[in-house]
Amino acid sequence: MVIRKFRSLLLVVAVSSLLACGGGSGGSPNLVGDKMIGNLATPDGSVQVAGGSSLAISAIADTRGPGLTSHKWTIAPKSDGALRAKAPTIQNADCANAVTSRKPIAGGAVIIAQSKCDSWMVVPVTAVDAIWTITSTAVGTDGTASSDSFDLVVKALPLPVFDITATSSENPTLDKAVFLNGVAKVGAPTVGKVKFAWTQMAGPALTLGGAELATATFIPSTPGEYVFLLTGTWEIDDVSRIETDIVHFRVNSIQPSEFDFKVFAEADPVAPSSGTPVTLRAKFTTKLGAPVDSVTYKWTKLFGPDGTTTATTNQSLVVAPEIPGTYVWAVEATLKSGTYTETQTAHAKFEVSIP
């Protein structure tokens, strides 16, 4: 088992030693009254730690008469949050390395046995507060058992920064490799790897190599506007972080058409806060002197968390999404010149943030 490195919460444990005695109930602080077996767990009561910490735990079991057959640690969820979170891991939970001793009471035939189990608990990073009950149980050779417990209160930490950025090769051209590059930024020591997945959202059909890698590639054989979605997944213990980014670019034809018709789209502003109006504009260019009768437009939302899918035929439109996230709108422009028509597509991207 690989033990990850976490911040440590060290507890100073003061434990009384087993005292030799001539009988009665005074041999050990664990053995009171007529108990044949006693058990004491440390920490005592409840303890609070932050997710991602580690904790030293210890237990001592004493007997008066029987020997010890087992001495173990167990963990059980105590809160709803614990039912949804990954449980802490107790190293040496079965106390296989426990320090044990047996000796007779002075002047008598009764055997005193003792087991001391020092263990270490690794607390996962968690997205929810959770309470666990940690129990030490000792079982004697006569079948009697003794348990002692404490509550472990785990406080969720603020989720670490996790950002994904998608870029592409500059000035992509036909019949030459285009590279899609994904970069992950994490605000905490990496536990596990970031997984990448590329998905084509728009553009001519293609075969994408390395779609599950940080860098993917393809060779465009058809000119047009391409859009790709990059999804990054980062798992830290029981916390899964998923972020996305969009990259879009144009692959131009080597030989321009008779009209050399190109369409461009932009968003203003490109980083608005929630509810701020964003103006989407389209414009086109053609070969100088090309006979153009008209250019018509159609806007549709390609990607974004907001549920609206309004389409419009204006050259520009204003939107004001409330939900933070990445938005991409597509504009389809159709040129008409006599009986000739040609359609080109462009995309406008903007990021909505919380005010």
GROMACS .gro file of C-alpha atoms in nm:
model
  355
    1MET     CA    1   0.000   0.000   0.000
    2VAL     CA    2   0.128   0.342  -0.087
    3ILE     CA    3   0.098   0.590   0.196
    4ARG     CA    4   0.055   0.943   0.072
    5LYS     CA    5   0.218   1.234   0.248
    6PHE     CA    6  -0.023   1.463   0.435
    7ARG     CA    7  -0.003   1.728   0.697
    8SER     CA    8   0.037   1.556   1.032
    9LEU     CA    9  -0.159   1.621   1.347
   10LEU     CA   10   0.051   1.484   1.628
   11LEU     CA   11  -0.112   1.389   1.951
   12VAL     CA   12   0.089   1.349   2.268
   13VAL     CA   13  -0.041   1.038   2.433
   14ALA     CA   14   0.009   0.975   2.800
   15VAL     CA   15  -0.068   0.614   2.887
   16SER     CA   16  -0.034   0.453   3.229
   17SER     CA   17   0.176   0.140   3.253
   18LEU     CA   18   0.042  -0.189   3.374
   19LEU     CA   19   0.113  -0.225   3.743
   20ALA     CA   20   0.188  -0.559   3.899
   21CYS     CA   21  -0.048  -0.634   4.184
   22GLY     CA   22  -0.149  -0.908   4.416
   23GLY     CA   23  -0.507  -0.936   4.289
   24GLY     CA   24  -0.822  -0.732   4.326
   25SER     CA   25  -0.909  -0.443   4.092
   26GLY     CA   26  -0.608  -0.217   4.124
   27GLY     CA   27  -0.375  -0.362   3.858
   28SER     CA   28  -0.456  -0.134   3.563
   29PRO     CA   29  -0.655   0.182   3.498
   30ASN     CA   30  -0.836  -0.017   3.227
   31LEU     CA   31  -0.950  -0.287   3.468
   32VAL     CA   32  -1.213  -0.149   3.705
   33GLY     CA   33  -1.458  -0.337   3.920
   34ASP     CA   34  -1.478  -0.703   3.824
   35LYS     CA   35  -1.375  -0.657   3.460
   36MET     CA   36  -1.170  -0.938   3.312
   37ILE     CA   37  -1.058  -0.728   3.015
   38GLY     CA   38  -1.020  -0.356   2.967
   39ASN     CA   39  -0.943  -0.136   2.666
   40LEU     CA   40  -0.843   0.229   2.632
   41ALA     CA   41  -0.825   0.424   2.302
   42THR     CA   42  -0.644   0.751   2.248
   43PRO     CA   43  -0.754   1.016   2.149
   44ASP     CA   44  -1.024   1.018   2.411
   45GLY     CA   45  -1.366   1.166   2.335
   46SER     CA   46  -1.372   1.339   1.996
   47VAL     CA   47  -1.108   1.505   1.783
   48GLN     CA   48  -1.139   1.738   1.482
   49VAL     CA   49  -0.899   1.734   1.189
   50ALA     CA   50  -0.896   1.886   0.841
   51GLY     CA   51  -0.938   1.674   0.533
   52GLY     CA   52  -0.598   1.571   0.401
   53SER     CA   53  -0.444   1.541   0.750
   54SER     CA   54  -0.307   1.240   0.932
   55LEU     CA   55  -0.355   1.132   1.289
   56ALA     CA   56  -0.164   0.915   1.536
   57ILE     CA   57  -0.385   0.676   1.736
   58SER     CA   58  -0.305   0.430   2.013
   59ALA     CA   59  -0.485   0.170   2.222
   60ILE     CA   60  -0.396  -0.040   2.526
   61ALA     CA   61  -0.584  -0.357   2.625
   62ASP     CA   62  -0.536  -0.525   2.965
   63THR     CA   63  -0.669  -0.856   3.099
   64ARG     CA   64  -0.694  -1.017   3.437
   65GLY     CA   65  -0.707  -1.392   3.381
   66PRO     CA   66  -0.758  -1.458   3.009
   67GLY     CA   67  -0.505  -1.401   2.736
   68LEU     CA   68  -0.566  -1.183   2.428
   69THR     CA   69  -0.672  -1.337   2.098
   70SER     CA   70  -0.719  -1.016   1.895
   71HIS     CA   71  -0.688  -0.642   1.916
   72LYS     CA   72  -0.826  -0.439   1.622
   73TRP     CA   73  -0.931  -0.094   1.502
   74THR     CA   74  -1.254  -0.042   1.310
   75ILE     CA   75  -1.420   0.263   1.154
   76ALA     CA   76  -1.789   0.338   1.097
   77PRO     CA   77  -1.973   0.640   0.952
   78LYS     CA   78  -2.163   0.850   1.205
   79SER     CA   79  -2.297   1.136   0.988
   80ASP     CA   80  -2.470   1.166   0.652
   81GLY     CA   81  -2.154   1.331   0.520
   82ALA     CA   82  -1.953   1.021   0.614
   83LEU     CA   83  -2.189   0.806   0.408
   84ARG     CA   84  -2.096   1.014   0.101
   85ALA     CA   85  -1.724   1.055   0.169
   86LYS     CA   86  -1.427   0.825   0.138
   87ALA     CA   87  -1.340   0.666   0.472
   88PRO     CA   88  -1.008   0.737   0.644
   89THR     CA   89  -0.753   0.459   0.621
   90ILE     CA   90  -0.617   0.304   0.941
   91GLN     CA   91  -0.268   0.165   0.903
   92ASN     CA   92  -0.210  -0.157   1.102
   93ALA     CA   93  -0.583  -0.180   1.172
   94ASP     CA   94  -0.556  -0.542   1.290
   95CYS     CA   95  -0.275  -0.452   1.531
   96ALA     CA   96  -0.054  -0.721   1.383
   97ASN     CA   97   0.246  -0.528   1.513
   98ALA     CA   98   0.102  -0.471   1.860
   99VAL     CA   99   0.342  -0.494   2.152
  100THR     CA  100   0.214  -0.772   2.380
  101SER     CA  101   0.318  -0.901   2.721
  102ARG     CA  102   0.202  -1.166   2.969
  103LYS     CA  103   0.309  -1.212   3.327
  104PRO     CA  104   0.166  -1.373   3.642
  105ILE     CA  105   0.041  -1.168   3.932
  106ALA     CA  106   0.299  -1.181   4.208
  107GLY     CA  107   0.231  -1.472   4.442
  108GLY     CA  108  -0.060  -1.610   4.236
  109ALA     CA  109  -0.151  -1.818   3.933
  110VAL     CA  110  -0.358  -1.550   3.750
  111ILE     CA  111  -0.199  -1.417   3.429
  112ILE     CA  112  -0.201  -1.050   3.337
  113ALA     CA  113  -0.186  -0.983   2.960
  114GLN     CA  114  -0.142  -0.652   2.784
  115SER     CA  115  -0.149  -0.540   2.420
  116LYS     CA  116  -0.041  -0.195   2.302
  117CYS     CA  117  -0.134  -0.102   1.946
  118ASP     CA  118   0.009   0.215   1.790
  119SER     CA  119  -0.142   0.303   1.453
  120TRP     CA  120  -0.165   0.584   1.201
  121MET     CA  121  -0.473   0.719   1.029
  122VAL     CA  122  -0.471   0.887   0.687
  123VAL     CA  123  -0.765   1.124   0.638
  124PRO     CA  124  -0.863   1.184   0.273
  125VAL     CA  125  -0.928   1.522   0.121
  126THR     CA  126  -1.306   1.554   0.124
  127ALA     CA  127  -1.563   1.792  -0.023
  128VAL     CA  128  -1.804   1.746   0.272
  129ASP     CA  129  -1.782   1.759   0.651
  130ALA     CA  130  -1.803   1.410   0.799
  131ILE     CA  131  -1.798   1.233   1.137
  132TRP     CA  132  -1.658   0.884   1.183
  133THR     CA  133  -1.653   0.659   1.490
  134ILE     CA  134  -1.314   0.496   1.547
  135THR     CA  135  -1.321   0.191   1.775
  136SER     CA  136  -1.055  -0.023   1.936
  137THR     CA  137  -1.175  -0.372   2.032
  138ALA     CA  138  -0.983  -0.635   2.228
  139VAL     CA  139  -1.104  -0.996   2.264
  140GLY     CA  140  -0.983  -1.233   2.534
  141THR     CA  141  -0.925  -1.609   2.514
  142ASP     CA  142  -1.239  -1.663   2.722
  143GLY     CA  143  -1.453  -1.477   2.462
  144THR     CA  144  -1.498  -1.159   2.660
  145ALA     CA  145  -1.445  -0.834   2.471
  146SER     CA  146  -1.386  -0.470   2.550
  147SER     CA  147  -1.420  -0.169   2.320
  148ASP     CA  148  -1.341   0.199   2.342
  149SER     CA  149  -1.423   0.464   2.080
  150PHE     CA  150  -1.372   0.822   1.984
  151ASP     CA  151  -1.536   1.040   1.719
  152LEU     CA  152  -1.324   1.171   1.434
  153VAL     CA  153  -1.470   1.498   1.300
  154VAL     CA  154  -1.332   1.570   0.953
  155LYS     CA  155  -1.370   1.926   0.822
  156ALA     CA  156  -1.377   1.978   0.448
  157LEU     CA  157  -1.110   2.204   0.304
  158PRO     CA  158  -1.184   2.468   0.039
  159LEU     CA  159  -1.154   2.300  -0.299
  160PRO     CA  160  -0.811   2.362  -0.452
  161VAL     CA  161  -0.774   2.566  -0.769
  162PHE     CA  162  -0.814   2.360  -1.084
  163ASP     CA  163  -0.811   2.521  -1.429
  164ILE     CA  164  -0.790   2.380  -1.780
  165THR     CA  165  -0.660   2.573  -2.082
  166ALA     CA  166  -0.700   2.455  -2.442
  167THR     CA  167  -0.493   2.595  -2.731
  168SER     CA  168  -0.419   2.495  -3.090
  169SER     CA  169  -0.142   2.531  -3.346
  170GLU     CA  170  -0.102   2.880  -3.487
  171ASN     CA  171  -0.215   2.943  -3.845
  172PRO     CA  172  -0.338   2.589  -3.918
  173THR     CA  173  -0.343   2.494  -4.287
  174LEU     CA  174  -0.477   2.211  -4.500
  175ASP     CA  175  -0.290   1.881  -4.515
  176LYS     CA  176  -0.059   1.976  -4.226
  177ALA     CA  177  -0.080   1.843  -3.871
  178VAL     CA  178  -0.276   2.056  -3.627
  179PHE     CA  179  -0.199   2.009  -3.257
  180LEU     CA  180  -0.449   2.062  -2.976
  181ASN     CA  181  -0.275   2.129  -2.645
  182GLY     CA  182  -0.427   2.101  -2.298
  183VAL     CA  183  -0.265   2.241  -1.984
  184ALA     CA  184  -0.392   2.181  -1.629
  185LYS     CA  185  -0.325   2.418  -1.340
  186VAL     CA  186  -0.372   2.276  -0.991
  187GLY     CA  187  -0.351   2.469  -0.664
  188ALA     CA  188  -0.240   2.177  -0.448
  189PRO     CA  189   0.019   1.899  -0.465
  190THR     CA  190  -0.101   1.657  -0.732
  191VAL     CA  191  -0.250   1.338  -0.591
  192GLY     CA  192  -0.318   1.120  -0.892
  193LYS     CA  193  -0.318   1.242  -1.250
  194VAL     CA  194  -0.533   1.483  -1.445
  195LYS     CA  195  -0.723   1.302  -1.719
  196PHE     CA  196  -0.790   1.477  -2.051
  197ALA     CA  197  -1.058   1.421  -2.313
  198TRP     CA  198  -1.099   1.608  -2.645
  199THR     CA  199  -1.435   1.627  -2.824
  200GLN     CA  200  -1.506   1.792  -3.159
  201MET     CA  201  -1.800   2.031  -3.127
  202ALA     CA  202  -1.815   2.176  -3.480
  203GLY     CA  203  -1.637   2.166  -3.814
  204PRO     CA  204  -1.576   1.917  -4.096
  205ALA     CA  205  -1.552   1.550  -3.996
  206LEU     CA  206  -1.204   1.428  -3.905
  207THR     CA  207  -1.006   1.158  -3.728
  208LEU     CA  208  -0.854   1.285  -3.403
  209GLY     CA  209  -0.549   1.111  -3.265
  210GLY     CA  210  -0.475   1.114  -2.891
  211ALA     CA  211  -0.823   1.231  -2.792
  212GLU     CA  212  -0.757   1.104  -2.437
  213LEU     CA  213  -0.419   1.278  -2.403
  214ALA     CA  214  -0.312   1.631  -2.312
  215THR     CA  215  -0.201   1.678  -2.674
  216ALA     CA  216  -0.419   1.557  -2.961
  217THR     CA  217  -0.361   1.596  -3.335
  218PHE     CA  218  -0.532   1.571  -3.673
  219ILE     CA  219  -0.461   1.662  -4.036
  220PRO     CA  220  -0.739   1.877  -4.185
  221SER     CA  221  -0.841   1.792  -4.539
  222THR     CA  222  -1.134   2.032  -4.556
  223PRO     CA  223  -1.130   2.406  -4.487
  224GLY     CA  224  -1.368   2.547  -4.230
  225GLU     CA  225  -1.417   2.663  -3.871
  226TYR     CA  226  -1.330   2.396  -3.613
  227VAL     CA  227  -1.435   2.389  -3.247
  228PHE     CA  228  -1.303   2.147  -2.983
  229LEU     CA  229  -1.403   2.092  -2.620
  230LEU     CA  230  -1.134   1.991  -2.370
  231THR     CA  231  -1.254   1.822  -2.050
  232GLY     CA  232  -1.010   1.778  -1.761
  233THR     CA  233  -1.084   1.551  -1.464
  234TRP     CA  234  -0.879   1.563  -1.144
  235GLU     CA  235  -0.952   1.313  -0.867
  236ILE     CA  236  -0.818   1.373  -0.516
  237ASP     CA  237  -0.929   1.094  -0.284
  238ASP     CA  238  -1.310   1.124  -0.283
  239VAL     CA  239  -1.316   1.464  -0.458
  240SER     CA  240  -1.354   1.478  -0.836
  241ARG     CA  241  -1.292   1.810  -1.010
  242ILE     CA  242  -1.408   1.857  -1.369
  243GLU     CA  243  -1.326   2.167  -1.574
  244THR     CA  244  -1.362   2.244  -1.945
  245ASP     CA  245  -1.227   2.483  -2.205
  246ILE     CA  246  -1.303   2.553  -2.570
  247VAL     CA  247  -1.064   2.622  -2.855
  248HIS     CA  248  -1.180   2.731  -3.201
  249PHE     CA  249  -0.988   2.821  -3.515
  250ARG     CA  250  -1.020   2.845  -3.891
  251VAL     CA  251  -0.847   2.630  -4.150
  252ASN     CA  252  -0.832   2.824  -4.476
  253SER     CA  253  -0.830   2.685  -4.825
  254ILE     CA  254  -0.498   2.703  -5.007
  255GLN     CA  255  -0.672   2.828  -5.320
  256PRO     CA  256  -0.936   3.091  -5.234
  257SER     CA  257  -1.274   3.066  -5.402
  258GLU     CA  258  -1.393   3.316  -5.663
  259PHE     CA  259  -1.537   3.526  -5.380
  260ASP     CA  260  -1.281   3.437  -5.107
  261PHE     CA  261  -1.574   3.468  -4.863
  262LYS     CA  262  -1.473   3.467  -4.494
  263VAL     CA  263  -1.684   3.524  -4.183
  264PHE     CA  264  -1.560   3.636  -3.840
  265ALA     CA  265  -1.735   3.657  -3.502
  266GLU     CA  266  -1.649   3.834  -3.179
  267ALA     CA  267  -1.788   3.882  -2.828
  268ASP     CA  268  -1.766   4.209  -2.636
  269PRO     CA  269  -1.674   4.183  -2.352
  270VAL     CA  270  -1.502   3.844  -2.358
  271ALA     CA  271  -1.494   3.809  -1.975
  272PRO     CA  272  -1.822   3.952  -1.840
  273SER     CA  273  -1.964   3.897  -1.494
  274SER     CA  274  -2.297   3.722  -1.443
  275GLY     CA  275  -2.587   3.916  -1.596
  276THR     CA  276  -2.366   4.161  -1.787
  277PRO     CA  277  -2.481   4.222  -2.146
  278VAL     CA  278  -2.253   4.071  -2.412
  279THR     CA  279  -2.271   4.190  -2.771
  280LEU     CA  280  -2.203   3.927  -3.036
  281ARG     CA  281  -2.105   4.067  -3.377
  282ALA     CA  282  -2.042   3.909  -3.715
  283LYS     CA  283  -1.857   4.053  -4.012
  284PHE     CA  284  -1.742   3.919  -4.347
  285THR     CA  285  -1.479   3.985  -4.609
  286THR     CA  286  -1.469   3.902  -4.980
  287LYS     CA  287  -1.233   3.945  -5.270
  288LEU     CA  288  -1.212   4.306  -5.378
  289GLY     CA  289  -1.480   4.380  -5.638
  290ALA     CA  290  -1.668   4.049  -5.591
  291PRO     CA  291  -2.038   4.096  -5.687
  292VAL     CA  292  -2.227   4.033  -5.359
  293ASP     CA  293  -2.606   4.070  -5.360
  294SER     CA  294  -2.662   3.996  -4.987
  295VAL     CA  295  -2.527   3.825  -4.677
  296THR     CA  296  -2.770   3.676  -4.424
  297TYR     CA  297  -2.689   3.555  -4.074
  298LYS     CA  298  -2.812   3.294  -3.827
  299TRP     CA  299  -2.686   3.283  -3.467
  300THR     CA  300  -2.723   2.976  -3.243
  301LYS     CA  301  -2.568   2.883  -2.909
  302LEU     CA  302  -2.323   2.597  -2.946
  303PHE     CA  303  -2.202   2.554  -2.589
  304GLY     CA  304  -2.273   2.695  -2.242
  305PRO     CA  305  -2.449   2.623  -1.911
  306ASP     CA  306  -2.741   2.858  -1.974
  307GLY     CA  307  -3.049   2.678  -2.102
  308THR     CA  308  -3.149   2.936  -2.365
  309THR     CA  309  -3.109   2.835  -2.732
  310THR     CA  310  -3.246   3.148  -2.896
  311ALA     CA  311  -3.154   3.192  -3.263
  312THR     CA  312  -3.155   3.522  -3.449
  313THR     CA  313  -3.091   3.639  -3.805
  314ASN     CA  314  -2.942   3.977  -3.714
  315GLN     CA  315  -2.580   4.058  -3.785
  316SER     CA  316  -2.536   4.120  -3.410
  317LEU     CA  317  -2.724   4.033  -3.094
  318VAL     CA  318  -2.704   4.098  -2.720
  319VAL     CA  319  -2.715   3.823  -2.458
  320ALA     CA  320  -2.684   3.845  -2.078
  321PRO     CA  321  -2.635   3.494  -1.933
  322GLU     CA  322  -2.671   3.459  -1.555
  323ILE     CA  323  -2.492   3.128  -1.501
  324PRO     CA  324  -2.108   3.139  -1.483
  325GLY     CA  325  -1.918   2.931  -1.736
  326THR     CA  326  -1.785   2.915  -2.091
  327TYR     CA  327  -2.018   3.012  -2.375
  328VAL     CA  328  -1.970   2.965  -2.748
  329TRP     CA  329  -2.212   3.103  -3.009
  330ALA     CA  330  -2.200   3.008  -3.375
  331VAL     CA  331  -2.294   3.239  -3.660
  332GLU     CA  332  -2.374   3.095  -4.000
  333ALA     CA  333  -2.340   3.351  -4.280
  334THR     CA  334  -2.471   3.290  -4.632
  335LEU     CA  335  -2.353   3.495  -4.927
  336LYS     CA  336  -2.575   3.531  -5.236
  337SER     CA  337  -2.463   3.655  -5.575
  338GLY     CA  338  -2.720   3.592  -5.843
  339THR     CA  339  -2.785   3.218  -5.833
  340TYR     CA  340  -2.458   3.150  -5.646
  341THR     CA  341  -2.465   3.090  -5.268
  342GLU     CA  342  -2.187   3.013  -5.023
  343THR     CA  343  -2.213   2.954  -4.648
  344GLN     CA  344  -1.937   2.999  -4.391
  345THR     CA  345  -1.944   2.961  -4.011
  346ALA     CA  346  -1.761   3.143  -3.731
  347HIS     CA  347  -1.769   3.123  -3.352
  348ALA     CA  348  -1.758   3.373  -3.066
  349LYS     CA  349  -1.643   3.261  -2.719
  350PHE     CA  350  -1.676   3.439  -2.382
  351GLU     CA  351  -1.635   3.349  -2.014
  352VAL     CA  352  -1.898   3.449  -1.759
  353SER     CA  353  -1.773   3.486  -1.401
  354ILE     CA  354  -1.938   3.542  -1.063
  355PRO     CA  355  -1.959   3.916  -0.982
   0.00000   0.00000   0.00000
